[in-house]
Amino acid sequence: MAIDYSQLIPNNVDLSSDRRLQRALENWQPRFLDWWKDMGPDGTSAFDVYLRTAISTDANGWANFGHVKMPDYRWGIFLADRDPNRAIAYGDNKGKPAWQDVPGELRTTLRRLIVTQGDTEPASVEQQRLLGRTAPSLYDLRNLFQINVEEGRHLWAMVYLLHAHFGRDGREEAEAMLERHSGDPDKPRILGAFNEETPDWLSFFMFTFFTDRDGKFQLASLAESGFDPLSRSCRFMLTEEAHHMFVGETGISRILQRTCELMKEHKTDDVRALGAIDLPTMQKYLNFHFSVSLDLFGQEASTNAANYYTQGVKGRFLETRIEDDHLLTDAAYEIETVEDGRIVKKTVPALAALNERLRQDYIDDCARGVLRWNKMIEKAGVNFEMKLPHRGFDRRIGGFAGAHVSPDGRVLSKAEWKANESKWLPTAEDRTYVTSLMGPAVVQPGKFAHWIAPPARGINGQPGDFEYVRFN
Ligand code: BYC
């Protein structure tokens, strides 16, 4: 369905036919814009940015490019088209028609999941708020802003669901989305990773590779929801998510490329002396962002996850393509956890292990990206391999929390951990070094900061010296 841009809130949900809902969202809109002004990309309201705006939800319509001032971006409500025959694919309600309204008994559960999902979107914009000041190029600056406006739209997607389906509670939750802030000691964001800082572009690219990828897997699981409006919202969000992970993967790849070029050219590993980011530092940032993102999948054995599945609220990644009974009542799954100072395998009911299964899907996906980085390093003639650390490394949530697990999966004493921590995780000195490379922003079209290679191609086929952002 085409999106109606003539309205204050562009949408493809026929908003004008529900005056009450329309008014409620029109009341929320200025509050969102105030939040964007205060907490969104700093000092950017006059910039013209070459952005992609969705004009319809079909394959051709969501990639429409042009220069736009970000506060004028048409944030709106877009759901993927409805399949009138869609049935719930799993759990106790398997085979029943998908719900168009929230079943009373699932109200609290669904609200909670939607709030948790929604909360991450503005959180990431807050985390990235200052990065524009130190962008390594106009191309990268534009990509940052594209991600930021789309995260804003993803917040709109969840706020629409709250307003449309959860009455007063939903409206209150929508307000609270703008009141919690990333890293705020009194009102923090809900999930751990979204209260960390994203102070530099290496962190940003790692975040968009690892943490946005959690978004991909969580959204895909929620796209299997029996609650059809949630499913349709997530389906459309996923089309945008792919670009965010592309920015992360290619961003890291371009830093690696530059580092390898300098290593070869100057026959040295010490590229810090040459103003680039050395490979061991890249590995430490990877370790940090991977483990923080693994925590986002929750506990290995979770009754919450089992209930979501049984009730038909949240499915598995690509649920309908899996060949089994989609009930899992008799199935088992092997998880790893720490017991008596050792990593042990335990077989638990598959229903309880759904968070872990999704985490495994995620790890496999991350590993494919790391393989591509390693191919690039190898092709550059450098002998170094980036590695994902063990799933138990530096965890805060689940069975590994509190244990000291090395990147290669050994349980260590506290003293051993302390003696090695600075080899595995970014130290204050590493962070100071990386920060020292950042900024001021490189704003000449076609120019790039010294520590990163140019991209292989421009956005939407644009030439290398395209003016992606005009500062006015
Ligand atoms: N931090 O039974 P468990 C994205 C809590 S990213 C803090 O395992 P469950 C994006 C948990 O809430 C995708 N607390 O929980 C990316 C629970 O609390 P209660 C975001 C945590 O429910 C980049 C307790 O521990 N979307 O879109 O099975 C940029 C027990 O845990 C954490 C979603 O997450 C944590 N890391 O699983 C922009 C989807 N982990 O009940 C955007 C919606 C767990 O004891 N959320 N806890 O009070 C969910 O599906 C689930 O809430 C979780 C947790 C998977 C997060």
Short mmCIF file of C-alpha atoms and ligand atoms in Angstrom, two decimals:
data_model
loop_
_atom_site.label_atom_id
_atom_site.label_comp_id
_atom_site.label_asym_id
_atom_site.label_seq_id
_atom_site.Cartn_x
_atom_site.Cartn_y
_atom_site.Cartn_z
CA MET A 1 0.00 0.00 0.00
CA ALA A 2 1.35 3.49 -0.86
CA ILE A 3 2.16 5.81 2.00
CA ASP A 4 0.05 8.93 2.39
CA TYR A 5 2.52 11.82 2.67
CA SER A 6 -0.14 14.53 2.60
CA GLN A 7 -0.89 13.89 6.25
CA LEU A 8 0.94 15.25 9.27
CA ILE A 9 2.00 11.70 10.08
CA PRO A 10 2.73 9.74 6.88
CA ASN A 11 1.24 6.29 7.19
CA ASN A 12 -0.14 3.28 5.41
CA VAL A 13 -2.49 2.27 8.24
CA ASP A 14 -5.40 4.52 7.27
CA LEU A 15 -4.78 6.70 10.31
CA SER A 16 -7.32 9.35 9.23
CA SER A 17 -10.15 6.86 9.75
CA ASP A 18 -9.42 6.73 13.50
CA ARG A 19 -9.56 10.33 14.71
CA ARG A 20 -8.82 9.49 18.33
CA LEU A 21 -5.70 7.56 17.51
CA GLN A 22 -4.62 10.20 15.02
CA ARG A 23 -5.01 12.94 17.63
CA ALA A 24 -3.10 10.93 20.24
CA LEU A 25 -0.19 10.41 17.85
CA GLU A 26 -0.30 14.03 16.73
CA ASN A 27 0.10 14.93 20.39
CA TRP A 28 3.10 12.67 20.71
CA GLN A 29 4.75 13.97 17.52
CA PRO A 30 5.95 17.37 18.88
CA ARG A 31 7.33 15.59 21.93
CA PHE A 32 9.26 13.29 19.63
CA LEU A 33 10.59 16.29 17.69
CA ASP A 34 11.64 17.98 20.94
CA TRP A 35 13.44 14.80 21.92
CA TRP A 36 15.14 14.70 18.49
CA LYS A 37 16.24 18.32 18.95
CA ASP A 38 17.63 17.70 22.45
CA MET A 39 18.92 14.14 22.19
CA GLY A 40 19.32 13.47 18.45
CA PRO A 41 22.37 14.25 16.26
CA ASP A 42 23.94 17.34 17.78
CA GLY A 43 23.81 20.67 15.95
CA THR A 44 22.58 19.23 12.64
CA SER A 45 19.13 20.72 12.10
CA ALA A 46 20.22 22.96 9.19
CA PHE A 47 22.12 20.24 7.30
CA ASP A 48 20.75 18.91 4.02
CA VAL A 49 21.38 15.18 4.08
CA TYR A 50 21.09 12.76 1.18
CA LEU A 51 18.59 10.39 2.81
CA ARG A 52 16.55 7.43 1.77
CA THR A 53 12.87 7.83 2.63
CA ALA A 54 10.27 5.11 2.31
CA ILE A 55 7.47 6.08 -0.06
CA SER A 56 5.81 2.68 -0.05
CA THR A 57 6.50 -0.65 1.58
CA ASP A 58 6.92 -2.67 -1.59
CA ALA A 59 10.30 -3.62 -3.06
CA ASN A 60 10.62 -0.47 -5.20
CA GLY A 61 9.17 2.06 -2.84
CA TRP A 62 11.35 2.15 0.20
CA ALA A 63 14.52 3.39 -1.46
CA ASN A 64 13.71 6.93 -2.50
CA PHE A 65 16.70 9.30 -2.23
CA GLY A 66 17.03 13.06 -1.90
CA HIS A 67 18.55 15.85 0.23
CA VAL A 68 16.42 16.48 3.34
CA LYS A 69 16.84 18.41 6.59
CA MET A 70 16.60 15.79 9.31
CA PRO A 71 13.90 17.51 11.40
CA ASP A 72 11.81 17.50 8.17
CA TYR A 73 12.31 13.77 7.61
CA ARG A 74 8.91 12.13 7.13
CA TRP A 75 8.85 9.82 10.12
CA GLY A 76 5.75 7.78 9.89
CA ILE A 77 3.95 4.52 10.38
CA PHE A 78 4.54 1.83 7.79
CA LEU A 79 3.51 -1.77 8.16
CA ALA A 80 4.27 -4.49 5.65
CA ASP A 81 1.17 -5.58 3.72
CA ARG A 82 -1.32 -7.77 5.50
CA ASP A 83 -1.65 -11.40 4.50
CA PRO A 84 -5.35 -12.12 5.21
CA ASN A 85 -4.60 -15.85 5.49
CA ARG A 86 -1.73 -15.59 7.93
CA ALA A 87 -1.93 -18.21 10.68
CA ILE A 88 0.15 -18.56 13.84
CA ALA A 89 2.99 -20.93 13.01
CA TYR A 90 3.88 -22.39 16.41
CA GLY A 91 2.98 -22.96 20.03
CA ASP A 92 -0.41 -23.68 21.59
CA ASN A 93 -2.16 -21.43 19.07
CA LYS A 94 -0.52 -23.01 16.03
CA GLY A 95 -2.82 -22.95 12.99
CA LYS A 96 -5.18 -20.31 14.40
CA PRO A 97 -5.59 -17.04 12.47
CA ALA A 98 -3.09 -14.36 13.48
CA TRP A 99 -4.58 -11.84 15.94
CA GLN A 100 -5.46 -8.40 14.67
CA ASP A 101 -6.01 -7.21 18.26
CA VAL A 102 -4.15 -7.99 21.45
CA PRO A 103 -5.64 -11.00 23.27
CA GLY A 104 -6.48 -9.83 26.81
CA GLU A 105 -4.39 -12.48 28.54
CA LEU A 106 -1.29 -11.50 26.51
CA ARG A 107 -1.57 -7.79 27.00
CA THR A 108 1.16 -7.41 29.62
CA THR A 109 3.56 -9.73 27.81
CA LEU A 110 3.14 -8.04 24.46
CA ARG A 111 3.36 -4.58 25.91
CA ARG A 112 6.60 -5.48 27.62
CA LEU A 113 8.20 -6.88 24.48
CA ILE A 114 7.12 -3.88 22.40
CA VAL A 115 8.43 -1.48 25.03
CA THR A 116 11.77 -3.34 25.25
CA GLN A 117 12.12 -3.29 21.47
CA GLY A 118 11.02 0.36 21.19
CA ASP A 119 13.37 1.51 23.95
CA THR A 120 16.47 0.43 22.03
CA GLU A 121 15.71 2.67 19.05
CA PRO A 122 15.94 6.13 20.63
CA ALA A 123 18.68 4.76 22.90
CA SER A 124 20.96 4.15 19.93
CA VAL A 125 20.30 7.65 18.56
CA GLU A 126 21.29 9.06 21.95
CA GLN A 127 24.44 6.95 22.01
CA GLN A 128 25.47 8.25 18.58
CA ARG A 129 24.55 11.85 19.21
CA LEU A 130 28.02 13.39 19.03
CA LEU A 131 29.58 11.25 16.32
CA GLY A 132 28.81 13.73 13.55
CA ARG A 133 31.51 16.04 14.90
CA THR A 134 34.22 13.52 14.08
CA ALA A 135 32.92 11.83 10.91
CA PRO A 136 35.72 10.39 8.76
CA SER A 137 33.95 11.54 5.54
CA LEU A 138 30.70 12.93 4.15
CA TYR A 139 29.81 9.41 3.03
CA ASP A 140 30.10 8.12 6.60
CA LEU A 141 28.31 11.14 8.04
CA ARG A 142 25.38 10.51 5.72
CA ASN A 143 25.25 6.85 6.72
CA LEU A 144 25.22 7.79 10.40
CA PHE A 145 22.31 10.16 9.83
CA GLN A 146 20.44 7.61 7.72
CA ILE A 147 20.70 5.14 10.57
CA ASN A 148 19.62 7.77 13.09
CA VAL A 149 16.46 8.78 11.23
CA GLU A 150 15.54 5.14 10.68
CA GLU A 151 15.97 4.32 14.36
CA GLY A 152 13.66 7.26 14.97
CA ARG A 153 11.15 5.68 12.60
CA HIS A 154 11.49 2.34 14.35
CA LEU A 155 10.53 4.10 17.55
CA TRP A 156 7.47 5.43 15.71
CA ALA A 157 6.62 1.88 14.69
CA MET A 158 6.52 0.67 18.29
CA VAL A 159 4.81 3.82 19.57
CA TYR A 160 2.07 3.34 16.99
CA LEU A 161 1.44 -0.18 18.32
CA LEU A 162 1.34 1.10 21.89
CA HIS A 163 -1.10 3.88 21.04
CA ALA A 164 -3.29 1.80 18.77
CA HIS A 165 -3.57 -1.33 20.91
CA PHE A 166 -2.75 -0.62 24.55
CA GLY A 167 -4.95 2.35 25.47
CA ARG A 168 -3.84 4.55 28.30
CA ASP A 169 -1.03 2.23 29.41
CA GLY A 170 0.34 2.34 25.90
CA ARG A 171 0.26 6.14 25.79
CA GLU A 172 2.12 6.27 29.09
CA GLU A 173 4.73 3.85 27.81
CA ALA A 174 5.15 6.01 24.68
CA GLU A 175 5.87 9.01 26.91
CA ALA A 176 8.34 7.03 28.96
CA MET A 177 10.29 6.11 25.78
CA LEU A 178 11.32 9.77 25.57
CA GLU A 179 12.02 10.09 29.29
CA ARG A 180 14.52 7.26 29.76
CA HIS A 181 17.94 8.12 28.34
CA SER A 182 21.00 6.12 27.45
CA GLY A 183 23.41 6.05 30.39
CA ASP A 184 21.13 8.13 32.63
CA PRO A 185 21.85 6.93 36.19
CA ASP A 186 18.26 7.61 37.30
CA LYS A 187 16.31 6.64 34.17
CA PRO A 188 18.52 4.40 32.06
CA ARG A 189 17.51 2.53 28.93
CA ILE A 190 16.20 -0.98 29.58
CA LEU A 191 18.91 -3.23 28.12
CA GLY A 192 22.58 -3.12 29.08
CA ALA A 193 24.22 -2.49 25.69
CA PHE A 194 22.10 0.60 25.18
CA ASN A 195 23.60 2.35 28.18
CA GLU A 196 27.17 1.98 26.93
CA GLU A 197 28.86 4.89 25.20
CA THR A 198 29.54 5.08 21.46
CA PRO A 199 32.28 7.70 21.66
CA ASP A 200 34.21 7.00 18.45
CA TRP A 201 33.70 5.63 14.95
CA LEU A 202 35.38 2.32 15.62
CA SER A 203 32.80 1.76 18.37
CA PHE A 204 30.05 2.93 16.02
CA PHE A 205 30.98 0.46 13.30
CA MET A 206 31.31 -2.36 15.87
CA PHE A 207 27.94 -1.37 17.34
CA THR A 208 26.23 -1.41 13.94
CA PHE A 209 27.84 -4.75 13.10
CA PHE A 210 27.16 -6.50 16.42
CA THR A 211 24.33 -4.71 18.22
CA ASP A 212 22.22 -3.85 15.18
CA ARG A 213 22.55 -7.53 14.30
CA ASP A 214 20.82 -8.39 17.58
CA GLY A 215 18.10 -6.11 16.18
CA LYS A 216 17.94 -8.25 13.06
CA PHE A 217 17.44 -11.47 15.05
CA GLN A 218 15.02 -10.03 17.61
CA LEU A 219 12.95 -8.32 14.92
CA ALA A 220 12.89 -11.52 12.88
CA SER A 221 11.59 -13.41 15.95
CA LEU A 222 8.97 -10.75 16.61
CA ALA A 223 8.04 -10.83 12.91
CA GLU A 224 6.82 -14.36 13.68
CA SER A 225 4.48 -13.00 16.36
CA GLY A 226 0.87 -14.10 16.35
CA PHE A 227 0.02 -10.44 16.96
CA ASP A 228 -0.17 -9.47 13.31
CA PRO A 229 0.39 -5.67 13.59
CA LEU A 230 3.65 -6.37 15.46
CA SER A 231 4.68 -8.91 12.85
CA ARG A 232 3.95 -6.51 10.00
CA SER A 233 5.80 -3.64 11.72
CA CYS A 234 8.89 -5.77 12.26
CA ARG A 235 8.86 -7.08 8.70
CA PHE A 236 9.17 -3.59 7.35
CA MET A 237 11.77 -2.57 9.94
CA LEU A 238 13.95 -5.48 8.84
CA THR A 239 14.29 -4.03 5.33
CA GLU A 240 15.95 -0.96 6.87
CA GLU A 241 18.04 -2.91 9.38
CA ALA A 242 20.10 -4.51 6.59
CA HIS A 243 21.68 -1.16 5.71
CA HIS A 244 22.72 -0.58 9.32
CA MET A 245 24.65 -3.86 9.40
CA PHE A 246 26.14 -3.06 5.99
CA VAL A 247 27.50 0.18 7.46
CA GLY A 248 29.08 -1.77 10.32
CA GLU A 249 30.56 -4.54 8.25
CA THR A 250 32.00 -2.28 5.54
CA GLY A 251 33.13 0.30 8.10
CA ILE A 252 35.26 -2.27 9.94
CA SER A 253 36.42 -3.72 6.65
CA ARG A 254 37.58 -0.30 5.45
CA ILE A 255 39.52 0.32 8.69
CA LEU A 256 41.13 -3.12 8.38
CA GLN A 257 42.00 -2.41 4.77
CA ARG A 258 43.71 0.86 5.64
CA THR A 259 45.62 -0.72 8.51
CA CYS A 260 46.80 -3.61 6.32
CA GLU A 261 47.88 -1.21 3.55
CA LEU A 262 50.00 0.75 6.02
CA MET A 263 51.45 -2.43 7.57
CA LYS A 264 52.56 -3.63 4.15
CA GLU A 265 53.78 -0.29 2.91
CA HIS A 266 55.86 0.46 6.01
CA LYS A 267 56.70 -3.17 6.86
CA THR A 268 55.55 -2.72 10.44
CA ASP A 269 52.83 -3.86 12.84
CA ASP A 270 53.08 -0.60 14.72
CA VAL A 271 50.57 1.38 12.74
CA ARG A 272 49.77 3.61 15.68
CA ALA A 273 52.97 5.46 14.85
CA LEU A 274 51.37 6.01 11.41
CA GLY A 275 48.05 7.27 12.75
CA ALA A 276 46.02 4.11 12.08
CA ILE A 277 44.28 1.54 14.28
CA ASP A 278 46.38 -1.57 14.96
CA LEU A 279 44.81 -5.00 14.53
CA PRO A 280 45.07 -6.08 18.22
CA THR A 281 43.08 -2.96 19.18
CA MET A 282 40.45 -3.85 16.57
CA GLN A 283 40.22 -7.32 18.11
CA LYS A 284 39.72 -5.85 21.60
CA TYR A 285 36.87 -3.64 20.39
CA LEU A 286 35.35 -6.66 18.67
CA ASN A 287 35.55 -8.66 21.92
CA PHE A 288 33.79 -5.92 23.83
CA HIS A 289 30.95 -5.33 21.38
CA PHE A 290 30.35 -9.02 20.75
CA SER A 291 30.02 -9.92 24.42
CA VAL A 292 27.82 -6.92 25.25
CA SER A 293 25.57 -7.88 22.33
CA LEU A 294 25.42 -11.55 23.36
CA ASP A 295 23.92 -10.41 26.65
CA LEU A 296 20.98 -8.93 24.73
CA PHE A 297 19.63 -12.41 24.07
CA GLY A 298 18.82 -12.98 27.76
CA GLN A 299 19.34 -16.10 29.88
CA GLU A 300 20.31 -19.43 28.28
CA ALA A 301 17.42 -21.13 30.05
CA SER A 302 14.44 -18.78 30.24
CA THR A 303 10.85 -19.47 31.19
CA ASN A 304 9.98 -16.09 29.68
CA ALA A 305 11.23 -17.27 26.29
CA ALA A 306 9.36 -20.59 26.64
CA ASN A 307 6.13 -18.76 27.47
CA TYR A 308 6.50 -16.30 24.59
CA TYR A 309 6.81 -19.23 22.21
CA THR A 310 4.04 -21.38 23.64
CA GLN A 311 1.68 -18.42 23.64
CA GLY A 312 2.55 -17.52 20.03
CA VAL A 313 3.99 -14.13 20.93
CA LYS A 314 7.61 -14.52 19.75
CA GLY A 315 8.91 -17.25 17.43
CA ARG A 316 12.27 -18.53 16.30
CA PHE A 317 14.44 -17.03 13.56
CA LEU A 318 12.76 -18.01 10.24
CA GLU A 319 10.24 -20.13 12.14
CA THR A 320 8.22 -21.18 9.12
CA ARG A 321 11.30 -22.56 7.34
CA ILE A 322 12.23 -24.87 10.22
CA GLU A 323 11.11 -28.46 9.80
CA ASP A 324 9.83 -29.75 13.12
CA ASP A 325 6.54 -29.82 15.01
CA HIS A 326 6.68 -26.09 15.98
CA LEU A 327 5.51 -27.07 19.45
CA LEU A 328 8.85 -28.21 20.93
CA THR A 329 7.12 -29.80 23.92
CA ASP A 330 9.23 -32.96 23.61
CA ALA A 331 12.39 -31.45 22.14
CA ALA A 332 15.70 -30.86 23.94
CA TYR A 333 18.58 -28.43 23.32
CA GLU A 334 22.15 -28.40 24.58
CA ILE A 335 23.40 -25.28 26.29
CA GLU A 336 26.71 -24.37 27.90
CA THR A 337 27.01 -22.92 31.34
CA VAL A 338 29.53 -22.67 34.18
CA GLU A 339 29.36 -25.10 37.09
CA ASP A 340 31.99 -25.59 39.79
CA GLY A 341 34.48 -23.49 37.88
CA ARG A 342 34.12 -25.44 34.62
CA ILE A 343 32.19 -24.95 31.41
CA VAL A 344 29.71 -27.81 31.13
CA LYS A 345 27.18 -28.81 28.53
CA LYS A 346 23.64 -29.34 29.76
CA THR A 347 20.62 -30.64 27.98
CA VAL A 348 17.53 -28.60 28.74
CA PRO A 349 14.00 -28.49 27.29
CA ALA A 350 14.17 -26.80 23.87
CA LEU A 351 11.38 -24.42 24.89
CA ALA A 352 13.45 -23.03 27.74
CA ALA A 353 16.52 -22.71 25.49
CA LEU A 354 14.99 -20.46 22.83
CA ASN A 355 17.09 -17.44 23.78
CA GLU A 356 20.20 -19.58 23.42
CA ARG A 357 19.10 -20.95 20.10
CA LEU A 358 18.57 -17.43 18.78
CA ARG A 359 21.96 -16.45 20.21
CA GLN A 360 23.48 -19.35 18.25
CA ASP A 361 21.82 -18.17 15.03
CA TYR A 362 23.26 -14.74 15.76
CA ILE A 363 26.77 -16.08 16.45
CA ASP A 364 26.72 -17.99 13.14
CA ASP A 365 25.74 -14.81 11.32
CA CYS A 366 28.50 -12.80 13.05
CA ALA A 367 31.01 -15.51 12.15
CA ARG A 368 30.19 -15.14 8.46
CA GLY A 369 31.00 -11.43 8.64
CA VAL A 370 34.28 -12.09 10.49
CA LEU A 371 35.22 -14.62 7.81
CA ARG A 372 34.77 -11.92 5.16
CA TRP A 373 37.03 -9.57 7.15
CA ASN A 374 39.66 -12.30 7.43
CA LYS A 375 39.57 -12.95 3.70
CA MET A 376 40.23 -9.26 3.17
CA ILE A 377 43.17 -9.32 5.61
CA GLU A 378 44.59 -12.41 3.93
CA LYS A 379 44.21 -10.88 0.49
CA ALA A 380 46.12 -7.85 1.72
CA GLY A 381 48.99 -10.22 2.55
CA VAL A 382 48.82 -9.76 6.33
CA ASN A 383 49.06 -12.69 8.71
CA PHE A 384 46.35 -11.95 11.30
CA GLU A 385 42.97 -13.43 12.04
CA MET A 386 40.07 -11.65 13.73
CA LYS A 387 38.19 -14.04 16.02
CA LEU A 388 34.90 -14.10 17.85
CA PRO A 389 35.63 -14.78 21.52
CA HIS A 390 33.95 -17.68 23.32
CA ARG A 391 30.29 -17.04 24.15
CA GLY A 392 31.14 -17.03 27.85
CA PHE A 393 33.70 -14.23 27.56
CA ASP A 394 32.96 -11.15 29.71
CA ARG A 395 29.25 -11.78 30.09
CA ARG A 396 26.86 -9.99 32.45
CA ILE A 397 23.65 -11.95 31.80
CA GLY A 398 23.00 -15.71 32.06
CA GLY A 399 25.04 -18.70 33.24
CA PHE A 400 28.41 -17.14 32.39
CA ALA A 401 27.78 -13.94 34.34
CA GLY A 402 30.28 -13.58 37.14
CA ALA A 403 32.63 -16.23 35.74
CA HIS A 404 35.95 -15.21 34.21
CA VAL A 405 36.12 -16.87 30.80
CA SER A 406 39.04 -16.27 28.43
CA PRO A 407 38.41 -15.57 24.71
CA ASP A 408 39.40 -19.17 23.95
CA GLY A 409 36.88 -20.53 26.44
CA ARG A 410 38.80 -21.36 29.63
CA VAL A 411 37.45 -20.51 33.08
CA LEU A 412 40.06 -18.44 34.87
CA SER A 413 40.66 -17.34 38.42
CA LYS A 414 40.04 -13.70 39.15
CA ALA A 415 43.78 -13.10 39.35
CA GLU A 416 44.40 -14.70 35.93
CA TRP A 417 41.61 -12.61 34.46
CA LYS A 418 43.00 -9.42 35.94
CA ALA A 419 46.46 -10.22 34.62
CA ASN A 420 45.14 -10.59 31.06
CA GLU A 421 42.14 -8.30 30.85
CA SER A 422 44.10 -5.50 29.21
CA LYS A 423 45.06 -7.86 26.36
CA TRP A 424 41.44 -8.74 25.66
CA LEU A 425 39.36 -5.63 26.27
CA PRO A 426 40.03 -2.01 25.30
CA THR A 427 42.00 -0.24 28.01
CA ALA A 428 41.62 3.42 28.90
CA GLU A 429 44.81 3.99 26.91
CA ASP A 430 43.41 2.19 23.83
CA ARG A 431 40.26 4.27 24.01
CA THR A 432 42.25 7.47 24.39
CA TYR A 433 44.30 6.52 21.35
CA VAL A 434 41.27 5.71 19.18
CA THR A 435 39.54 8.89 20.32
CA SER A 436 42.66 10.89 19.47
CA LEU A 437 42.25 9.85 15.81
CA MET A 438 38.70 11.15 15.64
CA GLY A 439 37.88 14.50 14.22
CA PRO A 440 37.44 17.16 13.35
CA ALA A 441 34.94 15.88 10.79
CA VAL A 442 36.28 15.45 7.25
CA VAL A 443 33.87 17.54 5.21
CA GLN A 444 35.48 17.89 1.77
CA PRO A 445 33.57 15.71 -0.71
CA GLY A 446 35.57 12.61 -1.66
CA LYS A 447 38.09 12.97 1.20
CA PHE A 448 38.55 10.42 4.00
CA ALA A 449 40.27 10.38 7.39
CA HIS A 450 43.71 8.82 7.29
CA TRP A 451 42.73 5.69 9.29
CA ILE A 452 39.96 4.46 7.00
CA ALA A 453 39.85 3.44 3.32
CA PRO A 454 37.18 4.86 0.97
CA PRO A 455 34.16 2.63 0.27
CA ALA A 456 34.06 0.46 -2.83
CA ARG A 457 31.06 2.36 -4.18
CA GLY A 458 28.84 5.32 -3.35
CA ILE A 459 25.31 5.33 -1.96
CA ASN A 460 22.68 4.86 -4.68
CA GLY A 461 25.43 4.78 -7.34
CA GLN A 462 26.69 8.29 -6.52
CA PRO A 463 30.28 9.22 -7.50
CA GLY A 464 33.13 9.31 -4.95
CA ASP A 465 33.08 13.11 -4.54
CA PHE A 466 29.31 13.38 -4.12
CA GLU A 467 28.16 15.99 -1.60
CA TYR A 468 26.19 13.68 0.70
CA VAL A 469 25.76 16.40 3.32
CA ARG A 470 25.46 20.15 2.68
CA PHE A 471 26.10 22.18 5.80
CA ASN A 472 24.39 25.48 4.84
N1 BYC B 1 19.96 -6.22 29.96
O1 BYC B 1 14.33 -14.68 31.05
P1 BYC B 1 15.31 -13.72 30.52
C1 BYC B 1 17.63 -3.44 18.34
C2 BYC B 1 16.33 -9.32 31.95
S1 BYC B 1 18.23 -4.61 19.43
C3 BYC B 1 19.13 -6.02 30.99
O2 BYC B 1 16.40 -14.28 29.71
P2 BYC B 1 13.82 -12.78 28.31
C4 BYC B 1 18.53 -2.34 17.98
C5 BYC B 1 15.00 -9.68 31.35
O3 BYC B 1 14.30 -8.53 30.90
C6 BYC B 1 16.85 -5.70 19.70
N2 BYC B 1 18.22 -6.92 31.43
O4 BYC B 1 14.53 -12.62 29.68
C7 BYC B 1 19.88 -2.55 17.84
C8 BYC B 1 14.33 -10.40 32.49
O5 BYC B 1 13.78 -9.46 33.39
P3 BYC B 1 12.66 -9.89 34.49
C9 BYC B 1 16.00 -5.32 20.90
C10 BYC B 1 18.13 -8.09 30.76
O6 BYC B 1 12.61 -11.94 28.41
C11 BYC B 1 20.72 -1.46 17.56
C12 BYC B 1 15.46 -11.09 33.20
O7 BYC B 1 16.65 -10.41 32.81
N3 BYC B 1 14.80 -6.10 20.94
O8 BYC B 1 16.55 -3.53 17.89
O9 BYC B 1 13.68 -14.19 27.89
C13 BYC B 1 20.20 -0.21 17.37
C14 BYC B 1 15.47 -12.57 32.90
O10 BYC B 1 15.98 -12.81 31.62
C15 BYC B 1 18.95 -8.38 29.66
C16 BYC B 1 14.54 -7.05 21.86
O11 BYC B 1 15.29 -7.29 22.77
C17 BYC B 1 19.91 -7.39 29.27
N4 BYC B 1 20.76 -7.58 28.24
O12 BYC B 1 14.86 -12.19 27.26
C18 BYC B 1 18.82 -0.02 17.51
C19 BYC B 1 13.27 -7.83 21.67
N5 BYC B 1 18.65 -9.62 29.23
O13 BYC B 1 11.61 -10.65 33.75
C20 BYC B 1 17.99 -1.07 17.80
C21 BYC B 1 12.34 -7.77 22.84
C22 BYC B 1 17.69 -10.09 30.01
O14 BYC B 1 13.36 -10.75 35.49
N6 BYC B 1 12.91 -8.31 24.07
N7 BYC B 1 17.35 -9.17 30.92
O15 BYC B 1 12.21 -8.55 35.03
C23 BYC B 1 12.98 -9.64 24.36
O16 BYC B 1 12.63 -10.47 23.55
C24 BYC B 1 13.46 -10.06 25.73
O17 BYC B 1 13.07 -9.08 26.62
C25 BYC B 1 14.99 -10.29 25.84
C26 BYC B 1 15.28 -10.91 27.23
C27 BYC B 1 15.48 -11.18 24.74
C28 BYC B 1 15.76 -8.97 25.82
#
